[in-house]
PDB file of C-alpha atoms in Angstrom:
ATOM      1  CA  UNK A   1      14.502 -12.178 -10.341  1.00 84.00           C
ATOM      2  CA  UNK A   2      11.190  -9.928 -11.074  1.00 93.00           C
ATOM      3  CA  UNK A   3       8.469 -11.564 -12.720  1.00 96.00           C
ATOM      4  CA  UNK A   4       5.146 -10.034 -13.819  1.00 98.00           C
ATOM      5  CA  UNK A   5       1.836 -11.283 -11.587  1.00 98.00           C
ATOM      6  CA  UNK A   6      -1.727 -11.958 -13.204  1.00 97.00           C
ATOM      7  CA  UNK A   7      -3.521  -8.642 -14.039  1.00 97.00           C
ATOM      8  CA  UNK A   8      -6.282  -8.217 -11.423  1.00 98.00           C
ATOM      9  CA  UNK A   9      -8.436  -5.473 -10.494  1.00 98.00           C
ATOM     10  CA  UNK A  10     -10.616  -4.035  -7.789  1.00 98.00           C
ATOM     11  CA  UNK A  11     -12.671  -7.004  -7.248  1.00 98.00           C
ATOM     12  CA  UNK A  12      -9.770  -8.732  -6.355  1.00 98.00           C
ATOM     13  CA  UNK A  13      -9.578  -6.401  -3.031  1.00 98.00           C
ATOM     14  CA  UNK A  14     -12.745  -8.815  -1.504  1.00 97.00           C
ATOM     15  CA  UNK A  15     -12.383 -12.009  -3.592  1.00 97.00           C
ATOM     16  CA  UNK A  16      -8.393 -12.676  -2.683  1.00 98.00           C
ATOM     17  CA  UNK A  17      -7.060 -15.859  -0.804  1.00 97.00           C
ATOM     18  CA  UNK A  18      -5.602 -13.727   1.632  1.00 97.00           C
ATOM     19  CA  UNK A  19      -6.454 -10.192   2.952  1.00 97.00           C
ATOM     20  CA  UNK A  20      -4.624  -8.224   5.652  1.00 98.00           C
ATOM     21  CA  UNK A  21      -6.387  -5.535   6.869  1.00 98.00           C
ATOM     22  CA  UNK A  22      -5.320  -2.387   9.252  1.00 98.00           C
ATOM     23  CA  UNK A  23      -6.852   0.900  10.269  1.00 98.00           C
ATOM     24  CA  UNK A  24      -5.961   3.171  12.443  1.00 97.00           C
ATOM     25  CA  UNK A  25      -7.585   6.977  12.719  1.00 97.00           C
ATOM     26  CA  UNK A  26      -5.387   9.890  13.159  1.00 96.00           C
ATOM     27  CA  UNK A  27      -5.713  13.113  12.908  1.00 96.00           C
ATOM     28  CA  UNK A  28      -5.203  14.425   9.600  1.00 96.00           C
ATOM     29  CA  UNK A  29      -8.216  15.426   7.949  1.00 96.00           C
ATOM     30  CA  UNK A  30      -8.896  12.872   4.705  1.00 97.00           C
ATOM     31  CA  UNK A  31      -8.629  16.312   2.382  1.00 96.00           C
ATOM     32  CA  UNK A  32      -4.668  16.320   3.665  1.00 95.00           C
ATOM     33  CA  UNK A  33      -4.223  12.784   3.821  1.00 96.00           C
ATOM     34  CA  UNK A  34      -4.996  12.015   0.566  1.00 97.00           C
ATOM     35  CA  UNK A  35      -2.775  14.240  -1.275  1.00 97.00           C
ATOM     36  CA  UNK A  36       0.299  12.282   0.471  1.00 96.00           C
ATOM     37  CA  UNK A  37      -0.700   8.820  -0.440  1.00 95.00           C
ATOM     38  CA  UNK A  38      -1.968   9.251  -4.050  1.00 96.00           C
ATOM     39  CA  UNK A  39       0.324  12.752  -5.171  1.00 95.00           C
ATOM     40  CA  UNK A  40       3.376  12.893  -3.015  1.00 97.00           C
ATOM     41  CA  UNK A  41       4.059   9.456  -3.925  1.00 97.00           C
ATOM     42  CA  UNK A  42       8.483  10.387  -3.500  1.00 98.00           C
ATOM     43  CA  UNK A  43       7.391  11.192  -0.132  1.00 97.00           C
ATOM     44  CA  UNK A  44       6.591   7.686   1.203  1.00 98.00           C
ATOM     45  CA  UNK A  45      10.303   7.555   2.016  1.00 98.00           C
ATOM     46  CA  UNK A  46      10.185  10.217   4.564  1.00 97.00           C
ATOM     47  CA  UNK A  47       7.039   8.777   6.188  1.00 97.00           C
ATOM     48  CA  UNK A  48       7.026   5.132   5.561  1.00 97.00           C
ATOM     49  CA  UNK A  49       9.424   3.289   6.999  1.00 95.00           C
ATOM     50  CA  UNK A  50       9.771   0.309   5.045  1.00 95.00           C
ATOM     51  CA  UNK A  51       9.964   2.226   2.105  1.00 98.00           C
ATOM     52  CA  UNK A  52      13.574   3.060   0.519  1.00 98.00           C
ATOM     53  CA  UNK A  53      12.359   4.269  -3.148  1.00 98.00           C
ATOM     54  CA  UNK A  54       8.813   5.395  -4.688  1.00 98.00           C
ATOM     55  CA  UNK A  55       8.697   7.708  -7.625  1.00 97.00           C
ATOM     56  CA  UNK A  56       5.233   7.851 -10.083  1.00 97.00           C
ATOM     57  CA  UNK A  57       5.680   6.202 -13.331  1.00 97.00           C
ATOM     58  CA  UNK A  58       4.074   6.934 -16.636  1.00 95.00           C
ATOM     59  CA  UNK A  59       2.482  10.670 -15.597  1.00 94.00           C
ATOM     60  CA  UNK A  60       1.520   9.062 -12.421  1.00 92.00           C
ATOM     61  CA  UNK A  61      -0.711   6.157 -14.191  1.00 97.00           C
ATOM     62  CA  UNK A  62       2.347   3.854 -12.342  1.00 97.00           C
ATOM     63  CA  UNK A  63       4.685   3.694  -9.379  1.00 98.00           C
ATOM     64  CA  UNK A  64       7.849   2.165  -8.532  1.00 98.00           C
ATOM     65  CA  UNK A  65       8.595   0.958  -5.210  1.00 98.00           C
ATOM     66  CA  UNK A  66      11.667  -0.842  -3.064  1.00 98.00           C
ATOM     67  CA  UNK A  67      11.465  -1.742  -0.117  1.00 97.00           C
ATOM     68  CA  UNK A  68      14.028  -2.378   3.034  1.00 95.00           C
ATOM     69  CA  UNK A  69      15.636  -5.782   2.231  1.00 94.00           C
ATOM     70  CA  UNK A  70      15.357  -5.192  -1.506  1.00 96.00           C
ATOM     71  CA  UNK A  71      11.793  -6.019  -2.200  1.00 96.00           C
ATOM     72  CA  UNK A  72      10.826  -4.012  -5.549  1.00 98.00           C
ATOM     73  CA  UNK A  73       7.605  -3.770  -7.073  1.00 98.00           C
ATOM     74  CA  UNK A  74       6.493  -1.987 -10.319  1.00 98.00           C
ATOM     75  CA  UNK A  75       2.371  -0.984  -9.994  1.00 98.00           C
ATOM     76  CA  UNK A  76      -0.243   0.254 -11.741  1.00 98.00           C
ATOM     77  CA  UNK A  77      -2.852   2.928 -10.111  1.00 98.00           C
ATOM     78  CA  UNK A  78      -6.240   1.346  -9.808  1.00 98.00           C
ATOM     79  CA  UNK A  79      -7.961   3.857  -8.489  1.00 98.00           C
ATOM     80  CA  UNK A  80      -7.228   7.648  -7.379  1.00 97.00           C
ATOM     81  CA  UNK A  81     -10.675   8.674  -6.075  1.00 97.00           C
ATOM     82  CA  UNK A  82      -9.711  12.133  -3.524  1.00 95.00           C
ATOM     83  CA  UNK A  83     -10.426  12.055  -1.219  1.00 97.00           C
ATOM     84  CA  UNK A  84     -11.725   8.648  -0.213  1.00 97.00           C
ATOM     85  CA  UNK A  85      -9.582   5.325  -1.791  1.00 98.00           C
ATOM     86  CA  UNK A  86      -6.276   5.087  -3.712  1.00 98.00           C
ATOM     87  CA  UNK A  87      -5.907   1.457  -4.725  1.00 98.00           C
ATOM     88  CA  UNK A  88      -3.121   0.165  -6.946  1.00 98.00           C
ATOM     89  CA  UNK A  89      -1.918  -3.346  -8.307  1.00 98.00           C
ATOM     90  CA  UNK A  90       1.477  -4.602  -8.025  1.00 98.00           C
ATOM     91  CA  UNK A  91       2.701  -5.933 -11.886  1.00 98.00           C
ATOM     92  CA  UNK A  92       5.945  -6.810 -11.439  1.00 98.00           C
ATOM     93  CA  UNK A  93       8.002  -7.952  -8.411  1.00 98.00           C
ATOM     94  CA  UNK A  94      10.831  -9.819  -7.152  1.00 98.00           C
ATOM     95  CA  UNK A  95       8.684 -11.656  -4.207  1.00 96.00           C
ATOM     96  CA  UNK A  96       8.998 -15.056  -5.021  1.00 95.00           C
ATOM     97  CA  UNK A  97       5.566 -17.179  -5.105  1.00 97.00           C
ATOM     98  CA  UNK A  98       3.942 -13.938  -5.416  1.00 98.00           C
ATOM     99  CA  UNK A  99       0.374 -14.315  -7.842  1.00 98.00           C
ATOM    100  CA  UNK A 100      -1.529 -11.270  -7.854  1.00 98.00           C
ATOM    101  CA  UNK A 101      -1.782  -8.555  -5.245  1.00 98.00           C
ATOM    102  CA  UNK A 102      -3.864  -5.369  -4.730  1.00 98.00           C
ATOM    103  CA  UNK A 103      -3.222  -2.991  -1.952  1.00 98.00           C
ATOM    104  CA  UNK A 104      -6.038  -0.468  -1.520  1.00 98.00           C
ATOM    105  CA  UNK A 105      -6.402   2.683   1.384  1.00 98.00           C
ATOM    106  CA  UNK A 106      -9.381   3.962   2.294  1.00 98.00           C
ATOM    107  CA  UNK A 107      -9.633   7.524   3.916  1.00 98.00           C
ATOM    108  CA  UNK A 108     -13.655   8.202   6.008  1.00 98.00           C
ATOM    109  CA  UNK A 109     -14.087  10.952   7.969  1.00 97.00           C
ATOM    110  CA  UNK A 110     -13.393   9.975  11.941  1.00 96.00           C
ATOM    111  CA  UNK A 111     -14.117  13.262  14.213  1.00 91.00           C
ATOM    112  CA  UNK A 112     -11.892  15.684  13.006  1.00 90.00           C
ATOM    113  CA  UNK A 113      -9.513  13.046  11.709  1.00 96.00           C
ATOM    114  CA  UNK A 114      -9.390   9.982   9.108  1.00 97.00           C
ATOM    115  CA  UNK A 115     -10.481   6.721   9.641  1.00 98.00           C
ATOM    116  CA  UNK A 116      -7.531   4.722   7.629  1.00 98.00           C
ATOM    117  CA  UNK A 117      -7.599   0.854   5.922  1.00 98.00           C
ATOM    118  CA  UNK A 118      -5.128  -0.223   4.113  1.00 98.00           C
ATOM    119  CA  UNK A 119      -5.844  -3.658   2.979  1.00 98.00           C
ATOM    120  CA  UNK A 120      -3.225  -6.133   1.035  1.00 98.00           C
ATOM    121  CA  UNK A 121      -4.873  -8.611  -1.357  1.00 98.00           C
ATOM    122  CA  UNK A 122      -2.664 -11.314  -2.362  1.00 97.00           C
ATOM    123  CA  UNK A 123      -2.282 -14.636  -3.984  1.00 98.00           C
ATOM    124  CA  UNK A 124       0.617 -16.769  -4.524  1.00 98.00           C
ATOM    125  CA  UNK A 125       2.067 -20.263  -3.808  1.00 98.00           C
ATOM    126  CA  UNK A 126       1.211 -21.992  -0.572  1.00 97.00           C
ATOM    127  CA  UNK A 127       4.426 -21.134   0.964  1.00 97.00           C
ATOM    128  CA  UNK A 128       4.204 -17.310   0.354  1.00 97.00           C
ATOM    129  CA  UNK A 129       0.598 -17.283   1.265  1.00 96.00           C
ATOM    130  CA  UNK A 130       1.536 -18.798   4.794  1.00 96.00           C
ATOM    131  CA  UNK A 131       4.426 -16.692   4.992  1.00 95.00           C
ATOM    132  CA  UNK A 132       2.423 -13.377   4.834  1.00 94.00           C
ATOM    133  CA  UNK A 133       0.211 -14.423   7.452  1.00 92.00           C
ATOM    134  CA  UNK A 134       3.199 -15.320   9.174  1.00 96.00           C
ATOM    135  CA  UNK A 135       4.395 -11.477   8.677  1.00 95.00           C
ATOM    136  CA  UNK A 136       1.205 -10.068  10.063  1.00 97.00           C
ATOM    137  CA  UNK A 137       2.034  -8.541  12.736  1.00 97.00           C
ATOM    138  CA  UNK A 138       5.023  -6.939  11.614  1.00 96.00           C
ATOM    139  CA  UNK A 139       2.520  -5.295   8.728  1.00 96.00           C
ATOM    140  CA  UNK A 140       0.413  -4.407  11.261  1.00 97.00           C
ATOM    141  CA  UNK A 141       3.235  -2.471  12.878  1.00 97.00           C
ATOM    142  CA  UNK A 142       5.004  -1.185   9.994  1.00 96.00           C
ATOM    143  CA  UNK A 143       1.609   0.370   9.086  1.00 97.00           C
ATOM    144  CA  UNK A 144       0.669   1.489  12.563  1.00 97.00           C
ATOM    145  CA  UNK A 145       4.257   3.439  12.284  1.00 98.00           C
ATOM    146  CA  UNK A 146       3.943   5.005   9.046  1.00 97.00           C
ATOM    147  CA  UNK A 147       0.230   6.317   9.386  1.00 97.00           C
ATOM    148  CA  UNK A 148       1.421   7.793  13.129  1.00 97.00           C
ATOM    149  CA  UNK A 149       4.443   9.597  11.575  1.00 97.00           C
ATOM    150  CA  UNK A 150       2.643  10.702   8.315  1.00 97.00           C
ATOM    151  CA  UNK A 151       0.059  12.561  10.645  1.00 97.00           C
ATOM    152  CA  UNK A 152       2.734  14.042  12.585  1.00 96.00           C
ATOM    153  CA  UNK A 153       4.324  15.037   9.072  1.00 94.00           C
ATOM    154  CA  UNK A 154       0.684  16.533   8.027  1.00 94.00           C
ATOM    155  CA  UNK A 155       0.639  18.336  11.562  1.00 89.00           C
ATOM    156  CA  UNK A 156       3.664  20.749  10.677  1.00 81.00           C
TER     157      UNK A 156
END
């Protein structure tokens, strides 16, 4: 059953309960990497594998996604600054004890590549707080995964 989560907004990125953060650099330039994250948003599917379903919402002001396992969450865009941070906040999901949550990418020149972060902000009950930190490591993977095949996808 979706239910809507307390309207947060970029401050919440530092000041959440929990905060998972990754990074990785590849090498896709941030000028190419950005346009996949924050435009191609349809394309997650091909490059992220947790992701079954993302299409922009409301002249790409919104996003829907569902995930593997039938997570779904319906977002708002935070911020779409090219080609540095693309930041949204999830308003409506099915994760039960979910709060509030924020997930936010950064994109810094690295070399000739992009330094990325993606971080996920979240609050919720105690049990889905210690649940994600139970599922770190498998975020940490699923993101290692999808930034490596989205620069192999940007090499083409």
């Amino acid at each position: 059953m979706a239910h809507r989560l307390r309207p947060v907004g970029t401050d919440f990125v530092a000041a959440a309960p929990v905060r998972l953060v990754f990074a990785r650099e590849i090498s896709a330039p941030p000028e190419r990497l950005y346009p996949a994250l924050a435009e191609d948003v349809p394309g997650w599917t091909e490059w992220f594998g947790a992701v079954t379903l993302a299409r922009p919402l409301d002249d790409g002001a919104g996003r829907e996604i569902r995930l593997r396992g039938g997570t779904r969450f319906r977002e708002t865009v935070l911020v779409a600054k090219g080609p540095e941070e693309y930041t949204y906040r999830v308003d409506v999901t099915n994760a039960p004890g979910a709060r509030a949550m924020v997930e936010q990418w950064l994109l810094a020149p690295a070399g000739g590549g992009t330094r990325v972060q993606w971080t996920v902000a979240v609050d919720g009950t105690a049990p889905f707080r210690h649940a994600l930190k139970l599922a770190r490591p498998g975020l940490a993977r699923a993101f290692r995964d999808a930034v490596t095949s989205l620069d192999r996808r940007l090499a083409r």
